[in-house]
Every structure is written in C-alpha cells, then in structure tokens.
Amino acid sequence: MKLSRREVLKAAAASSAMMAISGPFSMVREAAADEPDQWVKSVCRFCGTGCGVMVGIKNGKCVTVKGDPNNHNRGFLCLKGALMPPIVYSKERVTRPYIRRNGKLEPASWDEAMGLVEKKFKEALAEGGPTAIGYYGSGQALTEETYLASKIFKAGLGSNNVEGNPRLCMASAVGGYVTTFGKDEPCGSYSDIDAATCIMIIGSNMSECHPVLFKRVASRKQADPNVKIIVIDPRRTNTARIADEHVSFKPGTDLAILNSMAWVIINEELDSPRFHGKYVNFMTNDKKKVDFDAYMKFLEDYTPEKVEKISGVSAAQIRKIAKMFGEASATTSFWCMGLNQRIRGVWANNLVSNLHLLTGHIGKPGATPFSLTGQPNACGGVRDTGGLCHLLPAGRLIKKEAHRNALEKQWGIPKGTINPKPGLHTIALWNAFSEAKVKAMFVLCTNPAHSLPNVNIYTEGMKRKDNFMVLSEPFMDAESVKYCDVLLPAAFWCEKRGTYGCSERRYSLLKKSTEPLGECKPDFEILMDFAKRMGVDSRVIPYENIDDVWNEWRMVSAATPYNFSGMTRERMEKASGILWPCPTEDHPGTKIRYVRGEDPNIPKDYPKKYNFYGKPDGRAVIWFRPYKGAAEEPNEEYPMVLTTGRVIDHWHTGTMTMKVPELRRSFPAAYVEVNIEDAKAKGIQNGDNVLLETKRDKMVFRAKVSDVCRPGLIFVPWYDANLMINKLTLNAIDKGSKQPEFKICAVRISKA
Ligand SMILES: Nc1nc2c(c(=O)[nH]1)N[C@H]1C(S)=C(S)[C@@H](COP(=O)(O)OP(=O)(O)OC[C@H]3O[C@@H](n4cnc5c(=O)[nH]c(N)nc54)[C@H](O)[C@@H]3O)O[C@H]1N2
Ligand SMILES: Nc1nc2c(c(=O)[nH]1)N[C@H]1C(S)=C(S)[C@@H](COP(=O)(O)OP(=O)(O)OC[C@H]3O[C@@H](n4cnc5c(=O)[nH]c(N)nc54)[C@H](O)[C@@H]3O)O[C@H]1N2
Ligand code: SF4
Ligand SMILES: [Mo]
C-alpha cells in the first residue's frame, strides 16, 4: 500500500504513541512521500539490529526511506529508521568548520580549523608525549573510519589512548565472551529466533531498543504459543508484556538469580553432562581449574530459597524459569545494558553463558547465548577492528608482543612501532583530560558532554583553557558543541560510504547516495587530512579512498578467525549483508560458530563436533561468579534505586531523533517513572514535579506514575539535553571491563 506523506506521518505518530503504551508492533514498511527517482541500498543509522534500508533519492536529495526486503529485517523498519530524511536536512546541520575564539564559536575555513588542530596536537605531543593525546570515537562511526583512526593513533602517533562510547556499552559483553569462549562476538545469529522454543531476555528492553528484532521474537511466539518467553528485568517493560514469566527483582541481584537457575538445572537433572563433560572447564573466580562437584558446591549458596531472600523473587518462580530454560529443546538468550552497565557486568555476562554451557543450549539452531549490541557498528568498527585502548584489529591485544609484531608486519611498518603499553580506558581518559594530563582530544561521532556518567566532572574539564578538544559533529545543538575548541562539519549517513557490522556479525555496505551538505566532509577524509598534517608515515595511511581501507581490513583479518577475505567490495555492493567469518568469495557467511561443518575455522576432519578454539584446549569456561552488591546501594539518605535507559522513539542524546517532529511529539521531554505504591507513600500524583537527588547533583522531573518500575526503583530516560540525568548518575566501573554502572545508583525522591 502506498501512503501519502501525511498519512504515513499520522500513522507513525499514532503507532509510536501506541508502542509506548501497549505493544511492540509499530512497524512500517515504507514512509514514502515523494516518489523517488532512485533507490540506493544502505543500512539504518540507529540500533544494533542493523536493518537494511533503501534510501529514496529525488533530485539528489534523500526524500524517503523504506526497508530492504532482502536483508534480515525483511523490509520492516521501526519509526526511527523510517523517518530519517528530516534529520539529514535539519536547520541545525553544521555546514562549515568553526574555531572557538574568546569563548564563542566563529566560522573558519577548513585550512584554519585543521591548522589549529595540527598545532594543538603537535604541542601536546611535544609537551607530554603520545600519552598526552587521545581519540574518543564511536560505535556509530563506519568500520573503515574506526580502523583508520585507531591505526593513525596507535601506529602513526604512538598513542594507545584510543577509546570510544562502546566502553560505555559493550565492554562487559566483550569481557564476558572473551573470558568464556576466548573470542569476542556472538556465536549464533538472528535466525536462531525462528528455531528457539524458549527465549530468555535479560536486562534488555528489546521491544523498544531492538524493535524489528523483537518483532521476530513476537512473531515466533505468535506462530507457536508453546514457545516460552522469560523476561528478567526489574521494570515491567513492553518487552515483559509478552513474557510467560516476567521476573522482577531487586536491581543488581540477577547474578544470584542466574546462579540459582544453574542450581535448579543441575538438581533437576536438566544439565547435559555429555556436553559439559567434553567441552567445558569449570573455573573458580581466581582462575583455578576445578571439577563439576566443586561447581555444585559453589552453587549451594544459591538455592532458590536463599536467593529469594537476596532478590525478592519467589523460589517457586526461580524454579519455574530454570525448568523452562533447561527443559526446552532449544533456548536462546538475549541481553543488553541491564547486564553490561554494571560493576559486575562481565560476571553477569559469564553467568548467562554458563547456563548455555551447562545445558548444551549452544551451537544448534535456536540455541545460543546472544549479546545484543546497542549501536549500529559497535561490533563492526570498534570491537572487530580494535578501536579500544587495549585492542588491535581482529581480537589481537596490545600487550601481546606476537600480536603487535604480526600486525606491524602486515602493516608494513617497522617492528616495535606499536607502543606495548595499553592506553587509558574511557573513564580514565576523560579523568586525565579533565586534569589536563591528556591535553588534546579528537572526538568523533559521539556526544560525551551528555553521555558520560557523572558528567559534570567531565564538562568542567572540557571548559579548561589548557586542554583542547576537536569535535566532528553534524549538528550544532549537540551538547559537546558547547565545549569543543574546534568544530568540524561531519558528512552524515547517506552522504558517505562504508560498512556497518550489526549484532549478528552481519556486515553491510552503506552506499553514498547524496552529496555532503555545504562544506561537510566524511570522517574518513577528516581523519586522513589530520594524519597527513601530523606527519604520519605514509606507509601507515596508504589509502586513496575508503575502499582501500576495507581491503586492508580484509587482509588483516585473513589470518585470524574473523576472516573477511570473501567480503569483496563488489560482493558487498550486491549483498544485503554477510556474516563473518567468510573466508572465500564463494563462502555464504557463517551462522553458527564453534561447530564443525558450520564454522570455517574448524577443519572438516576435526575429531569433535565443537571446538571453542579461543581457548587452548578447545573448551569453553563455566565461571564461578558470586553475587555481590552494586557500587552504590540504597541507604538511609538515598533510599531508592535510580536506573536510566531508553525509549523507543529517541536515540541516545536526541541530536537526531529530536529533529523528527513525530518522534519529538511522542516523547517531548524526560520524565521519571515512579511505582504507584511509592507515589502514594510520597503523595506524588501523575504529572507532578518530583525532585531527584543523588550524591552528585539534583534535578526536577515530571512524574509518570505506573506499574513499570518495581517499588523502590525509579527510571529516567536519558535522551533529553535539557534534563540531563547523567549529572546524577555514577561513574563507578567494572574492574575488568571498565564499563560504568549506569544502571544502578542510590537516589532520594520528593515532591518538588
Ligand atoms: N530506541 C532506542 N533504541 C536503541 C538505543 C536508543 O538510544 N534508543 N540505543 C542503542 C544502544 S547504543 C544500546 S546500548 C541499546 C540498549 O538497549 P537496552 O539495554 O535494551 O536498553 P536500556 O533501556 O538501556 O536498558 C535495558 C533494561 O535494563 C533494565 N535494568 C536495569 N537494572 C537492571 C538490573 O539490575 N538487571 C537487569 N537484568 N536489568 C536491569 C532496565 O529496566 C531496562 O529495561 O539500545 C540500542 N537501541
Ligand atoms: N544515563 C545513561 N547514559 C548512557 C547510557 C545509559 O544507558 N544511561 N548508555 C551509554 C551507551 S550504551 C552509549 S552507546 C552511549 C552513547 O552516547 P553518545 O555516543 O554520546 O550518544 P549519541 O547521541 O549517539 O552521539 C552520537 C553523536 O554523533 C553525531 N553523529 C551522527 N552521525 C555522525 C557522523 O557520521 N559523524 C560524526 N562525526 N558524528 C555523527 C550525533 O549527532 C551525536 O551527537 O551513551 C552511554 N550513556
Ligand atoms: S530496529 Fe533498529 S536498525 Fe531497525 S529500523 Fe529500528 S532503529 Fe533502525
Ligand atoms: Mo550503547
């Protein structure tokens, strides 16, 4: 059906609002307005679902977007993906460079702006050496952009201070996969949803944050009502509303619940000794290899009765969900920030994988532990190509000499070029910038002045005169623009070419479909200009165009289990995404890793069915991870828990979705979700102003009284630049992954 623009927008606004209150089905196939002259294949700019889109072009402008019927989303998009055009042509677009002079951003030429960037970075290097500069990038930058930036800093400028927002997002998932399997990234694919008979969703509000993927889950349930859905979340989200069992619990205690599920599974004989006897090692928290009996002993602290007291979940419900998980013929788990953004984020990730390794629900269609990625290219760019301070491309580590040397050889640069010391992780990097120990920072495709936790510290640091921040950003009203010293006009989405890799290891090519506005440039060009001005060795940046970077990445990945050799640009032009590993041009891509016959990294004559080749003996690890409290538990002064997160119609800091009238109307301002009982006890009515106070700051929000949060818990969405909840959140981090605990801090609320 073809709808007029008005009809589409009307339907959009209505379904969007409906989505927020009632259900997961606000999908559209096409938000068509003007009939385009041409359709160009691309990928949605937003979430890690990675929906394929077709960009409709008329007279050289992007006029509409529809779903790519040949990609995994089968033509469906949520409203964010479908309503892109007004963002591209927003009046807030930055279309020329700016330099801050006497506190005000003033227009400048590219040469002046980049000249100043060069001067400041060279001064910082001269004064403090390579550790005095840094790069802070994004899981929304293209793969090639992140690969290039990381190479410029690590191989060209000697600085491992390369970080990005995935540290706030996926670091615990990386830590979880690497400790459990020895290799990062999920081992299954989206098609596991279609074969699963039990789906456990924990710490993920999939219906709002991965809507098109959630539609696939909901369709699976509709097609077969015997498919069981378990949702483990302290809020009764839209996602929870389709669950057979919604488990609400005291925030942070899910580590105890997951251990308790393991206890039940073993005691009900639902584990698979044939699997774990052959393919699993049991390891204590201090890395001692022990036996199955030791694991059972460890789990004795987590009987359902004991965990009921810790978590507030009845022993009966814990038994019930554990049986659902274990009895199903194929169980798939999904998780996201509810587990990752925690000071025990890595442990929480391990505990989900434990359940799969214990039961053998892995490596079969419908059975996999699947970490959902947030951003469209956190997997692709940052995780795979090594855009963090301790990583090198394809899972190699900076601290390993053999890894550095192998890469130096592939890159054709002298042995010993790469600094053996990892750089500063995100929070340490921004702390150092705030103390002007790091003096020059390149910020690209992220808005840290809004998204960092306990953000007042960092915005104060950005105000200093003795440090320097250059920001590449398409929109004038992004919070970080207020603090940058140089602003560069970034080309946006359809104005550039490159790849995104989504949650399921699927890489898709985004083709350029329009010319950049005004003087905007793709980040690739900006980074190349920067590198040349900084005098980076031409052997480090031997590229004429972005396709050259891709081809180098294919080569660099080839000798590793990532292996992108078969993904030539020609093939990517036609395909609607391919899943790695993909070793040859005729290889179809890989849906299941670690299984002989499925994963091309395992020889056909390998004697066993599974091989967790990330580990020396091919066995994955079941870890003993104890439950421990949050970094800041509620106390007398701050008796409640504050959690933060997302709503369906806004993307992060709102710089993009706030520009779409329909999305903005759907959620115009941040609010605080309060449970009915708590509201009653405090005399708070729906719509009242409520004061929130944490140790760090205070702020007033309108109350939304509902049954979504459990008593004792409040939720604030963090998209609103006028009501930045990150002034109140905590910057405590996971010891292993260095990811902040955005999901839990102590708060006091009162009627304002
Ligand atoms: N619409 C929309 N979609 C997005 C984004 C967006 O900004 N908007 N951003 C993308 C990105 S980058 C990301 S990382 C993902 C995030 O996707 P999600 O992680 O699904 O979203 P959040 O709302 O951050 O948090 C998920 C849930 O964690 C729950 N939670 C809080 N505390 C706990 C706890 O102690 N244990 C458990 N188990 N759960 C807890 C919250 O109640 C919340 O429902 O979304 C991606 N998709
Ligand atoms: N309270 C709270 N805070 C959180 C979280 C939470 O759950 N709660 N979640 C955390 C997570 S998971 C994440 S991923 C981070 C995300 O945090 P951010 O990355 O800071 O948030 P975004 O709004 O996505 O910022 C992306 C910026 O890049 C700009 N941009 C868009 N396209 C381009 C481009 O092509 N080039 C360039 N140069 N710029 C572009 C956008 O306009 C925007 O300003 O936030 C973290 N912060
Ligand atoms: S589900 Fe995610 S990738 Fe798909 S259209 Fe919506 S925002 Fe875009
Ligand atoms: Mo994220």
mmCIF file of C-alpha atoms in Angstrom, residues 172-185 350 397 614-615 623:
data_model
loop_
_atom_site.group_PDB
_atom_site.id
_atom_site.type_symbol
_atom_site.label_atom_id
_atom_site.label_comp_id
_atom_site.label_asym_id
_atom_site.label_seq_id
_atom_site.Cartn_x
_atom_site.Cartn_y
_atom_site.Cartn_z
ATOM 1 C CA SER A 172 31.316 -6.046 29.547
ATOM 2 C CA ALA A 173 29.968 -8.156 26.698
ATOM 3 C CA VAL A 174 33.435 -8.312 25.168
ATOM 4 C CA GLY A 175 34.853 -9.254 28.573
ATOM 5 C CA GLY A 176 32.158 -11.886 29.008
ATOM 6 C CA TYR A 177 32.665 -13.551 25.644
ATOM 7 C CA VAL A 178 36.447 -13.419 25.831
ATOM 8 C CA THR A 179 36.615 -14.965 29.312
ATOM 9 C CA THR A 180 34.012 -17.637 28.490
ATOM 10 C CA PHE A 181 34.931 -18.544 24.906
ATOM 11 C CA GLY A 182 38.325 -16.925 24.369
ATOM 12 C CA LYS A 183 36.923 -14.876 21.482
ATOM 13 C CA ASP A 184 34.612 -11.908 21.269
ATOM 14 C CA GLU A 185 31.244 -11.704 19.483
ATOM 15 C CA ASN A 350 29.553 -15.116 32.116
ATOM 16 C CA LEU A 397 45.883 -7.496 22.080
ATOM 17 C CA GLY A 614 39.552 -19.306 21.507
ATOM 18 C CA LYS A 615 40.726 -21.488 24.399
ATOM 19 C CA TRP A 623 32.874 -19.497 35.718
#
